[in-house]
XYZ file of C-alpha atoms in Angstrom:
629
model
C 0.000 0.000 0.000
C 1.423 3.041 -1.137
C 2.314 5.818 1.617
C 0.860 9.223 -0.063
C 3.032 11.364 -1.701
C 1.976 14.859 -2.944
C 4.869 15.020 -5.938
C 3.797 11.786 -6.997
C 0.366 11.110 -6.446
C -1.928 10.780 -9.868
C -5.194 9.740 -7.868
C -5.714 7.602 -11.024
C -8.134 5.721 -9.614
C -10.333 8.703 -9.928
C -12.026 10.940 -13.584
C -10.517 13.441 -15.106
C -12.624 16.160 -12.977
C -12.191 14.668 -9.516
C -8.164 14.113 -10.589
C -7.948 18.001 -11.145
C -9.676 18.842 -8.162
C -7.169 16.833 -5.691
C -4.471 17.760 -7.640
C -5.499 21.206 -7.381
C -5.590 21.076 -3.452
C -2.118 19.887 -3.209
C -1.144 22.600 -5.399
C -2.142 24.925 -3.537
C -1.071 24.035 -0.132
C 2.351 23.587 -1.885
C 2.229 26.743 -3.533
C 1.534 28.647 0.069
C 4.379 26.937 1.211
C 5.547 24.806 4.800
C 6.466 28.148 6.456
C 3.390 30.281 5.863
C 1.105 27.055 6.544
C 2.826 26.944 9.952
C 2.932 31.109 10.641
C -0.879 31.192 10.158
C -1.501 28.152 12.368
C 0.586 29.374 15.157
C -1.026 33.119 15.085
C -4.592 31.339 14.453
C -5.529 33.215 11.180
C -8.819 32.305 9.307
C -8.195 30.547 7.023
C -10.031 32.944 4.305
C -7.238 32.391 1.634
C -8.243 28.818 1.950
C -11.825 29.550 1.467
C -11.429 31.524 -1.761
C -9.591 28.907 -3.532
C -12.805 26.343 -2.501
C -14.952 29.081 -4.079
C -12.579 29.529 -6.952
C -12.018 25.855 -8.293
C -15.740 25.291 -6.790
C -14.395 22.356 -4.804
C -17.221 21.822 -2.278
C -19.617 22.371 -4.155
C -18.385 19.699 -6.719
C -17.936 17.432 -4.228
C -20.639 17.681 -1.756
C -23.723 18.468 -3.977
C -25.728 16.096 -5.226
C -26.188 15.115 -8.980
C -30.224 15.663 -8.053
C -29.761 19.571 -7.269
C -26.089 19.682 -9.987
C -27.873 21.895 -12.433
C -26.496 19.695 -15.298
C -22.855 19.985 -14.080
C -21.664 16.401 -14.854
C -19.299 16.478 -12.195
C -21.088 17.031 -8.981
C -21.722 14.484 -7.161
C -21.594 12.866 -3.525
C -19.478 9.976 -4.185
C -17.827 8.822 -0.943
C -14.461 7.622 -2.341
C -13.650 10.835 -3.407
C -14.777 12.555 -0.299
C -12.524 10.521 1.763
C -9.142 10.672 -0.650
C -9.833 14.932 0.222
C -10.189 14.164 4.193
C -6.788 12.219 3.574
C -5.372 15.260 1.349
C -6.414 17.906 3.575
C -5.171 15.909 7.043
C -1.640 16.003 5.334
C -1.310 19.454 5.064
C -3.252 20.706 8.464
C -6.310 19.405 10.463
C -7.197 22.981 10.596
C -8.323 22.796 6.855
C -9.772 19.202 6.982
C -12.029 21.240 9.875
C -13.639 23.324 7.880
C -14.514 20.606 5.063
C -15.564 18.108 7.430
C -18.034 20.086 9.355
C -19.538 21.310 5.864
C -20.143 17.658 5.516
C -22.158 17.575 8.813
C -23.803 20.560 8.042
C -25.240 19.364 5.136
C -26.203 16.099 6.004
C -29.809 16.860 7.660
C -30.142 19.017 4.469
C -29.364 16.422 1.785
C -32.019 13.494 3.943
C -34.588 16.658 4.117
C -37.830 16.127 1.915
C -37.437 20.703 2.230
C -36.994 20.707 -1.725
C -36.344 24.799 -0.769
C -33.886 24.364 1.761
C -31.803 22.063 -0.386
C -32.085 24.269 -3.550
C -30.997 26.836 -1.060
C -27.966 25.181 0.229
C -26.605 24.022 -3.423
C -26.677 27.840 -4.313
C -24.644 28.589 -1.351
C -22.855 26.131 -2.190
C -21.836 26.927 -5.446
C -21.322 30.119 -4.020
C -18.167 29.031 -2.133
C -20.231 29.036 1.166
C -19.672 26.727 4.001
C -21.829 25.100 6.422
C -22.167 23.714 10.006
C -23.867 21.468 12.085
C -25.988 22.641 15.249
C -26.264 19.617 17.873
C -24.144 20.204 20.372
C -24.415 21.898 23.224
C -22.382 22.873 26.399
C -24.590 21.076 29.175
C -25.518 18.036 27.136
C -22.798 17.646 24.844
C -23.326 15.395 21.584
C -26.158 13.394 23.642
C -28.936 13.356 21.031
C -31.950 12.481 23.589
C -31.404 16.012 25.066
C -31.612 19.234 23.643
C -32.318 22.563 25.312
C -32.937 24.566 21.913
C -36.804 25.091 22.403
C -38.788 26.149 19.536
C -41.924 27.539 20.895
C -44.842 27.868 17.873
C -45.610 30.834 16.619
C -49.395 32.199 17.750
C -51.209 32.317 14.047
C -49.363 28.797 13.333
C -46.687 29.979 10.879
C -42.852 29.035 12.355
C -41.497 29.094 15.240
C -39.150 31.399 17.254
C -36.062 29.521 18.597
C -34.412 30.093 21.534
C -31.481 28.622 23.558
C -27.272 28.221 22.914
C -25.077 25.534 20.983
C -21.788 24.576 22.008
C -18.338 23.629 19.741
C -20.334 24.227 16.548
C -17.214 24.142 13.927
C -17.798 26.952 11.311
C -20.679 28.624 13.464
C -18.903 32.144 12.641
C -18.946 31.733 8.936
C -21.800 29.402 8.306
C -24.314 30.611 5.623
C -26.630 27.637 7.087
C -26.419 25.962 10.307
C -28.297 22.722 10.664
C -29.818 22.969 13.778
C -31.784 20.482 16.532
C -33.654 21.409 18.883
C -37.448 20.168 20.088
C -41.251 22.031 20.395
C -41.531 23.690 23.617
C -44.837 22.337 23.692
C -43.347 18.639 23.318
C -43.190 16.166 25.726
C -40.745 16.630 28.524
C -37.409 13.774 28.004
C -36.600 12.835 31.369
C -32.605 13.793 30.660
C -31.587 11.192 34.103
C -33.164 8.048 32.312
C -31.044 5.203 31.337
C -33.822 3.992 29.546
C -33.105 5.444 25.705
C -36.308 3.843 24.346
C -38.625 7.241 23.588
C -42.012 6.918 23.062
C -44.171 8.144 20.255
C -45.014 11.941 21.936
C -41.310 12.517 22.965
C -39.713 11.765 19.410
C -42.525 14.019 18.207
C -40.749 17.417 19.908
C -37.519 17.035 17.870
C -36.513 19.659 14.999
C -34.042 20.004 12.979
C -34.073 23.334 11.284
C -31.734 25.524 9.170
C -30.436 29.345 10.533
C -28.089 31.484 9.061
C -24.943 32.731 11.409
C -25.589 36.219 9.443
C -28.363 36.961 11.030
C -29.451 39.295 13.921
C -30.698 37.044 15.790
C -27.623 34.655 15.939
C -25.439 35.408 18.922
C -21.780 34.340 18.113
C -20.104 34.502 21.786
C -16.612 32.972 21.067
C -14.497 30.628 19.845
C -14.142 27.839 22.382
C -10.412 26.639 21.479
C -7.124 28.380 20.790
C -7.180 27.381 17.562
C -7.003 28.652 14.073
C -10.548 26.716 12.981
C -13.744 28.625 14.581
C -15.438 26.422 16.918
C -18.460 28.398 18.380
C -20.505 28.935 21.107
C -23.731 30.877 19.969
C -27.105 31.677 21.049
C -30.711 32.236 19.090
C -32.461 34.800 20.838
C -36.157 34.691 19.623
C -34.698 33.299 16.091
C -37.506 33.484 13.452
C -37.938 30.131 12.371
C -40.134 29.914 8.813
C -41.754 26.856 7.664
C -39.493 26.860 4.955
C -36.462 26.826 7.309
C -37.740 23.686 8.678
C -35.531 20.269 7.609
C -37.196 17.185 10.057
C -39.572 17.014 12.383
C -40.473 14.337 15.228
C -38.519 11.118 14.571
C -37.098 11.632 11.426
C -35.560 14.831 13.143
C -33.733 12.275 15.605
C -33.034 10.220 12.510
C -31.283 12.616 10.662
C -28.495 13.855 13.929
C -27.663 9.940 14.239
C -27.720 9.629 10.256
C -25.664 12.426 9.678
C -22.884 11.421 11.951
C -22.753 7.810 10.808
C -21.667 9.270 7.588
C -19.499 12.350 9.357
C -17.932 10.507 11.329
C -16.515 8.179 8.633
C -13.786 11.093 7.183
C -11.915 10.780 10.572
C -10.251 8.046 9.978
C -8.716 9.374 6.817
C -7.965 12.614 8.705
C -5.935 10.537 10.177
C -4.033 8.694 7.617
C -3.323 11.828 6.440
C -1.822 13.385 9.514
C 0.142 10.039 10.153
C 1.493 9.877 6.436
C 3.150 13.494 6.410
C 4.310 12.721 10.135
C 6.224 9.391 8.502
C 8.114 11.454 6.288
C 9.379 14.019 8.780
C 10.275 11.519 11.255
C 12.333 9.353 8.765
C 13.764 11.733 6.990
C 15.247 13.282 10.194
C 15.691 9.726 11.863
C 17.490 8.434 8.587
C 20.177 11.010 7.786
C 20.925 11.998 11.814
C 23.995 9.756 13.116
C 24.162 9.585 17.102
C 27.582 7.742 18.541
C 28.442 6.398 15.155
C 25.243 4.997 14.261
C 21.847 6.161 12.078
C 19.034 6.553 14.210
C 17.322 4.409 12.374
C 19.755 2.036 13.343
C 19.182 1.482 16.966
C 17.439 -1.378 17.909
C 14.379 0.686 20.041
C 14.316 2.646 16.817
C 14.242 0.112 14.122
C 11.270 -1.670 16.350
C 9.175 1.236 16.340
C 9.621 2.470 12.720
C 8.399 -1.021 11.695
C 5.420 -1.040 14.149
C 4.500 2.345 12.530
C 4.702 1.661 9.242
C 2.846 -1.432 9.188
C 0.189 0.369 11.490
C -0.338 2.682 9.088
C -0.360 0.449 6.054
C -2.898 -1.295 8.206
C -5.042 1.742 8.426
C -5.076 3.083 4.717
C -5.938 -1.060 3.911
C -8.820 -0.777 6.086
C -10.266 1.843 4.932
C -9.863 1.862 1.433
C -12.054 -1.418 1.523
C -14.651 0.723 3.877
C -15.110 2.831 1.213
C -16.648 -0.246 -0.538
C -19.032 -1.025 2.194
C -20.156 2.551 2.603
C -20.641 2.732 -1.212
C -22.658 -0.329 -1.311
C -24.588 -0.060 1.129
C -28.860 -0.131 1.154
C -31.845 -0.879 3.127
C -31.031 -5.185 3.635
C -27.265 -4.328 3.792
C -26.413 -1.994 6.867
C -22.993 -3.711 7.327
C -21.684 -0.078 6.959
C -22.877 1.196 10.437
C -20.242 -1.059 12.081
C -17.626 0.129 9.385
C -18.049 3.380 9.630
C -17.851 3.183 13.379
C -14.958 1.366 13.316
C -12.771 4.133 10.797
C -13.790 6.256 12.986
C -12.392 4.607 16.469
C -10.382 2.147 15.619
C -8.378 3.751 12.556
C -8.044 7.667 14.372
C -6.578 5.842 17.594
C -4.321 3.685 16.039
C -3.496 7.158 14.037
C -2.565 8.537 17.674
C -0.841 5.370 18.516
C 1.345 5.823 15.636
C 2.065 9.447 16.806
C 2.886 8.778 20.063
C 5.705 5.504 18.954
C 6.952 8.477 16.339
C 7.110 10.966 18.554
C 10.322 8.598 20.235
C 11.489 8.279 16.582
C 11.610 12.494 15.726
C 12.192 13.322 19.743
C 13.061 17.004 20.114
C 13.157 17.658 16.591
C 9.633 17.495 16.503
C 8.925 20.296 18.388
C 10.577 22.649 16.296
C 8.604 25.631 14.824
C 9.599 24.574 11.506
C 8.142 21.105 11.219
C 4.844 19.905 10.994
C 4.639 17.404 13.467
C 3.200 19.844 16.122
C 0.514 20.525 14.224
C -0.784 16.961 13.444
C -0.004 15.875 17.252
C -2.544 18.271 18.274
C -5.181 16.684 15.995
C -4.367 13.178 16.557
C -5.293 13.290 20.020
C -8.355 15.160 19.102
C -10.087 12.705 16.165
C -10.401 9.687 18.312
C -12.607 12.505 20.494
C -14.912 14.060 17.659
C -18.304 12.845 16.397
C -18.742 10.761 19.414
C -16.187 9.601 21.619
C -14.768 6.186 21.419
C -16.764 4.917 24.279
C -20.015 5.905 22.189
C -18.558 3.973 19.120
C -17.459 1.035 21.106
C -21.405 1.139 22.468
C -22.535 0.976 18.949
C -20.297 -1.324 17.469
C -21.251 -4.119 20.739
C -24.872 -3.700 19.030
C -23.879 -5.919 16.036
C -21.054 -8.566 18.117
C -23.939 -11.224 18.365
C -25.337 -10.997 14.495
C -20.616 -10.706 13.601
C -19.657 -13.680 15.352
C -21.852 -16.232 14.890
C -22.433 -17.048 10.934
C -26.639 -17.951 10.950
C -25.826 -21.399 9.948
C -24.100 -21.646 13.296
C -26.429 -22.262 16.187
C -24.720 -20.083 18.242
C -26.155 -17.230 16.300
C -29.638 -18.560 18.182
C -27.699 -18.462 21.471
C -27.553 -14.819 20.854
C -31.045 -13.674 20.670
C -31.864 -13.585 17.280
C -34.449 -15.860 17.646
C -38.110 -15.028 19.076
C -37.623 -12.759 22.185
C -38.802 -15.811 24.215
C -35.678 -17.454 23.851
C -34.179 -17.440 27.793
C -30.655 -15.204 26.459
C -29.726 -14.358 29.839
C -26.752 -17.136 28.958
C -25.682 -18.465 25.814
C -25.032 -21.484 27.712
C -28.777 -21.407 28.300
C -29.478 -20.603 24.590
C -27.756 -22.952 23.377
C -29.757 -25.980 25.545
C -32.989 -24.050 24.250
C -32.474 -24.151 20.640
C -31.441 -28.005 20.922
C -34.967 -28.455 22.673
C -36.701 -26.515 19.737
C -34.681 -27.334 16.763
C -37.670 -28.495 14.970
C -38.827 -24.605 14.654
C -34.897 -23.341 15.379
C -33.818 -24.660 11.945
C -35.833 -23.411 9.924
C -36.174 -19.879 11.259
C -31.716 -19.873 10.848
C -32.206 -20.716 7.570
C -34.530 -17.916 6.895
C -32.033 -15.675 8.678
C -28.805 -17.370 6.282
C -30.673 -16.108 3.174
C -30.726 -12.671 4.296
C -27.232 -12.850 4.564
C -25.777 -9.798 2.686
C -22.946 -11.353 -0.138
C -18.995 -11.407 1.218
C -18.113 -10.332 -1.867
C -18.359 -6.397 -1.618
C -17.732 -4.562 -4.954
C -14.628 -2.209 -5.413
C -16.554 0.916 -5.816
C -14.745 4.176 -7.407
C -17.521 4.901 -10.409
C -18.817 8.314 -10.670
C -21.656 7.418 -8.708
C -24.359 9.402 -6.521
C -24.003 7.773 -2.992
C -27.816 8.665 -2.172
C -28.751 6.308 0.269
C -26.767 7.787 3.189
C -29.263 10.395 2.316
C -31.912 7.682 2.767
C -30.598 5.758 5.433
C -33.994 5.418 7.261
C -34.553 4.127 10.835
C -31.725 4.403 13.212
C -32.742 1.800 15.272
C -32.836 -2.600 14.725
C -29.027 -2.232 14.647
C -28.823 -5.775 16.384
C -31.352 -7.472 13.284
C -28.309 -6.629 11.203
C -26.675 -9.628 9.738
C -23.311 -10.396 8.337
C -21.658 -13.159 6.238
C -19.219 -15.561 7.669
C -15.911 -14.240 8.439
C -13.457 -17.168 8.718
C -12.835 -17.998 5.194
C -10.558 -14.726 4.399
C -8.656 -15.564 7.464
C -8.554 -18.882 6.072
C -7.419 -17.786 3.016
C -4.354 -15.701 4.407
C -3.778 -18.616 6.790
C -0.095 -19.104 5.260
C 1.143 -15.880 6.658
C 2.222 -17.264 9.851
C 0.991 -14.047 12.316
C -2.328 -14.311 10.295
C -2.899 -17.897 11.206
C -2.016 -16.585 15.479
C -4.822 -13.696 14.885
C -7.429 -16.641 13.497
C -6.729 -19.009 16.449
C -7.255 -15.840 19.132
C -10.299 -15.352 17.264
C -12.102 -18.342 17.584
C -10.856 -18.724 20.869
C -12.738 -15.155 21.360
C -15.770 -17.138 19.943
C -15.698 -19.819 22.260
C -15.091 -17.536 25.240
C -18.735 -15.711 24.088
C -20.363 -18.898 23.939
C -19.251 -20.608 26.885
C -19.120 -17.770 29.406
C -20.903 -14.408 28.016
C -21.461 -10.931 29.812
C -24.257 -11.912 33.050
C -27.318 -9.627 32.712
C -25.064 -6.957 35.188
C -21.946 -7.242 33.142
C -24.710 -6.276 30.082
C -25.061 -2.609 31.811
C -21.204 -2.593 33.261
C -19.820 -0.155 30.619
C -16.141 -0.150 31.537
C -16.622 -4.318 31.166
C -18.022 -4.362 28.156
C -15.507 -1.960 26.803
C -13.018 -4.199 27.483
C -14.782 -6.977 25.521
C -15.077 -4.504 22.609
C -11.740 -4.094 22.008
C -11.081 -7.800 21.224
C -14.634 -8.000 19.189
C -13.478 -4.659 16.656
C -10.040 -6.032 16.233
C -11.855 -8.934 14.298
C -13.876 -7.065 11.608
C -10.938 -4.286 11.187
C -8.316 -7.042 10.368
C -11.094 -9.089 7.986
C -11.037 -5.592 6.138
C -7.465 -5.427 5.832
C -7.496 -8.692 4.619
C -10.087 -7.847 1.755
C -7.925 -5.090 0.737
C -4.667 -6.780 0.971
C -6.418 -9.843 -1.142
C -7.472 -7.096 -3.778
C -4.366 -5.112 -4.073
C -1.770 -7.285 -3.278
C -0.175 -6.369 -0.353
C 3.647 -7.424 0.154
C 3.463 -10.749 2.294
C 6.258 -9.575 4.858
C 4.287 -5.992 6.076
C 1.167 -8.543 6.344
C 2.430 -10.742 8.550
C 4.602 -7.404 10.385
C 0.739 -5.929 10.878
C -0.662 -9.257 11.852
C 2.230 -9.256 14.306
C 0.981 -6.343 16.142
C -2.659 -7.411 15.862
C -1.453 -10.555 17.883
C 0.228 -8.319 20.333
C -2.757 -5.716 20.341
C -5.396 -8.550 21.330
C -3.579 -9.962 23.802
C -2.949 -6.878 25.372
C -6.618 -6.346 25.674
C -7.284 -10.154 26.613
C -5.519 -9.720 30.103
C -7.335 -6.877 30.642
C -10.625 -8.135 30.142
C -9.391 -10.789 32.571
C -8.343 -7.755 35.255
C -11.863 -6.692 34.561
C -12.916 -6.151 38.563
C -16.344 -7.739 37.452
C -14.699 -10.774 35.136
C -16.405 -14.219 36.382
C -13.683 -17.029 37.124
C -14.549 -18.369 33.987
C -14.143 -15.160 32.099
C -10.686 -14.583 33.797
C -9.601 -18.069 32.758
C -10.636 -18.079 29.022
C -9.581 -14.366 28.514
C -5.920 -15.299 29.800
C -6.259 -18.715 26.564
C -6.720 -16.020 24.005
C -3.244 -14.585 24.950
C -0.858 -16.029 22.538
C 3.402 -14.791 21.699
C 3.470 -13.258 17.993
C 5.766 -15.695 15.691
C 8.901 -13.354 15.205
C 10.906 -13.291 12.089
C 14.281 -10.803 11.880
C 14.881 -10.858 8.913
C 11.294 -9.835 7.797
C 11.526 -7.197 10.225
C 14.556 -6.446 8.219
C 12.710 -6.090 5.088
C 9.840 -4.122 6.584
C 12.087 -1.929 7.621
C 13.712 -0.904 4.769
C 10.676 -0.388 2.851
C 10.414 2.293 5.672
C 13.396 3.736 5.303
C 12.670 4.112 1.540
C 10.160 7.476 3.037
C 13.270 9.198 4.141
C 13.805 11.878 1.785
C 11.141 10.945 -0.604
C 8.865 14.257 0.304
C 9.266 17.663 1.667
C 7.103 19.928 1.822
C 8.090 23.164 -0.315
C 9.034 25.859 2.190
């Protein structure tokens, strides 16, 4: 997998249109130059230069409206593939300007899934205007939690609008934004009891939700401040009796509270190559200062602490660009019987951004002091890496989602474990598996046919490579965000099967069926079920599964060199061992659970002179970019 490389990049993969476009971008960032990049970051100026050139080669409005509202411009389009290659583009040269495109992106989510045929012609003017966009959900005493909202919209006497009142909190673009999508609920809606752990609303409660569309121009919008030291805007803001107009309207009731989880399932999935981004120009500084710096007679790259974490890294982040190039596939192909991408998406977002700040913090020992200097980028991209794994929901929110579809993952339909797991009729006793499993052998007259049924839903393992000049409109038609658990998934063993030769993938496979057995033979009690920090540790051996399947897809496609395989595969082993003793430290872990977490521990198979080899296709970044000054 190729590490990106702004004097050498083609993004062939892409039309003639979308290849100006990128190639455009890195023009520009390497026409302002390393040195004015960095001034205006340190003294936190707008980025307004920035701005014009997105208005100039119409770049978001190319990419983020929608063939339905293009106006006959061939080339506009929300195609996700292309989306993410900018995220990647824009993390290498700042996080600061992958900010500002990224919360456009949220901002016009609720617009794009609104049936307001207005407010979207609206927004793909403004778009095509060079305008930007935010997204209004957040707020200082509730944070990103969707169930509560103290925005109130209170009706308008003669029945026309609304008038909105109440404050947002670290609303990205909220001082520039021509529209800011906005959620808030009726005042005259049913009171959500805020304490409840109980997220299961009822009919009158969803009805109060709104999503609705303001402009930061206007009187009414308070701006109050920026809320970080930063060069991006992230506001704070109040309405103050903000004349809402029907026509400003985007969702009501539950389709309101659809839309603010919809929009961040697809937000949330340019993170990750944020990320990659960051991480890539971060690789180039570190070896190219590692590689030519000689310290008692010896390269830097040549001690032995050194050489191990310069392979770690590189295969990490080989590891996270093979990932997520095959998530683009999923996200692309996704529909109504095929929701796959909701575990994806999660996943890029907290897997791939924290093994983005892993890699920063093992290359930080590689660059030491030298990355600190006012000259380099580093600093900049440390900053943000700590940051991504915290936006659009924090990894403890993701892990929470991604638990939702560990039954329907690990247990193929044709296995009767899958039954063990609830998906059978809600009288099935599921307070064990153990228990499960004893009730589907009782009833396997009526089990066996209804797993059947539930195998031919089964969405196909084969997911297409998709980079065609495509409109990606069912993110804007995601529907429902609930029934995540009904959500099946083809078997994964076979890939791991297929890549059983590489000797660290064949370690991973064994840990993983040995994760299997451990869910089957002693799974969470009904208080482990509501024990977060327990079931976080589980979590973190269930992702490491599907994100290494992934890698595997890719690698299969591609062809990914057999030695940084089994190098990534190495530290796969060590990362789910890691997190097998402690889910066996888990303070709540049952004997059993202690037991059979400490069996899925197993000793990576080591191999110098691979390491060798790895290493020197790392050493092969030294030199090979610099940004012009």
């Amino acid at each position: 997998m190729d590490i990106f490389n702004p004097r050498t990049c083609e993004f062939s993969e892409f039309d003639d249109a979308t290849r100006h476009l990128l190639g455009a971008t890195v023009d520009y960032f390497e026409t302002l130059g390393k040195q004015r990049l960095l001034a205006e970051n340190r003294d936190r100026i707008w980025y307004q230069d920035f701005l014009n050139f997105v208005k100039r080669e119409r770049l978001f409005a190319t990419f983020l409206t929608p063939a339905e509202f293009a106006d006959g411009d061939p080339d506009k389009r929300w195609d996700t593939a292309r989306n993410a290659r900018l995220s990647q583009v824009l993390g290498f040269y700042g996080m600061q300007y992958w900010y500002v495109w990224q919360v456009t992106v949220l901002g016009l989510m609720p617009i794009w899934q609104s049936t307001n045929t207005e407010a979207r012609r609206r927004a793909a003017t403004l778009l095509e205007q060079g305008e930007i966009f935010a997204f209004g959900l957040s707020e200082q005493a509730h944070g990103a939690d969707v169930y509560s909202t103290d925005m109130l919209l209170d009706p308008r006497p003669n029945g026309a609008g609304f008038t909105a009142t109440g404050g947002k909190y670290y609303i990205g673009n909220g001082n520039r934004a021509a529209m800011v999508s906005v959620f808030g609920r009726r005042s005259d809606a049913s009171v959500i009891d805020s304490s409840s752990t109980d997220r299961r609303l009822s009919d009158a409660e969803y009805s109060g939700y709104m999503f609705f569309a303001a402009d930061s121009r206007a009187d009414e919008y308070k701006l109050r401040k920026n809320v970080v030291d930063s060069q991006m805007y992230v506001a704070a803001f109040d309405l103050e009796d903000y004349p809402v107009e029907d026509a400003d309207v985007l969702h009501t009731g539950r389709a309101a509270f659809d839309a603010a989880m919809n929009t961040v399932n697809v937000g949330k999935f340019n993170l990750g190559f944020g990320a990659i981004g960051a991480c890539e120009h971060a690789m180039y500084e570190a070896l190219t200062h590692a590689d030519s710096r000689v310290l008692f007679g010896h390269r830097v790259t040549e001690f032995p602490q050194v050489r191990g974490l310069i392979t770690d890294s590189y295969a990490r982040l080989v590891g996270m660009k093979l990932y997520s190039e095959r998530a683009i596939d999923y996200m692309r192909s996704a529909h109504r019987d095929d929701r796959r991408y909701l575990l994806v998406s999660a996943i890029e977002k907290m897997s791939v951004t924290r093994s983005g700040q892993r890699l920063y913090e093992d290359v930080a020992d590689v660059i030491a002091a030298r990355g600190f200097e006012n000259d380099m980028y580093f600093p900049v991209g440390l900053t943000a890496m700590f940051g991504l794994p915290r936006l659009e929901g924090t990894v403890h929110v993701n892990m929470a989602l991604a638990l939702k579809f560990m039954p329907g993952y690990m247990f193929d339909p044709s296995d009767v474990g899958l039954a063990a797991l609830g998906r059978l009729p809600s009288a099935i006793p599921t307070s064990s598996i153990a228990g499960a499993l004893r009730w589907a052998g009782r009833h396997a007259a009526t089990a066996v046919p209804r797993l059947r049924k539930e195998a031919a839903r089964v969405p196909t393992a084969d997911v297409p490579v998709r980079r065609d000049t495509a409109d990606d409109t069912f993110l804007f038609n995601q529907g429902p965000s609930a029934g995540l658990g009904k959500i099946v998934f083809p078997d994964w063993r076979p890939i791991f099967e297929q890549f059983s030769g590489v000797p660290n993938v064949a370690v991973f496979l064994d840990q993983a069926l040995t994760f299997q057995s451990l869910l089957a033979a002693a799974a969470p009690t009904s208080d482990q079920r509501g024990d977060v920090d327990f079931l976080f540790a589980l979590g973190e051996l269930f992702t490491l599964i599907p994100y290494a399947q992934l890698i595997l897809e890719q690698a299969r496609l591609v062809g990914t060199d057999r030695d940084v395989l089994d190098h990534l595969f190495d530290l796969l082993v060590r990362d789910f061992s890691r997190h097998a003793v402690t889910l066996s430290g888990k303070p709540t872990s049952t004997p059993a659970q202690q037991r059979r977490a400490l069996e899925l521990i197993r000793r990576p198979i080591a191999d110098d002179d691979r390491t060798e080899r790895v290493l020197e296709r790392a050493r092969e970044l030294a030199g090979a970019y610099t940004m012009n000054p």
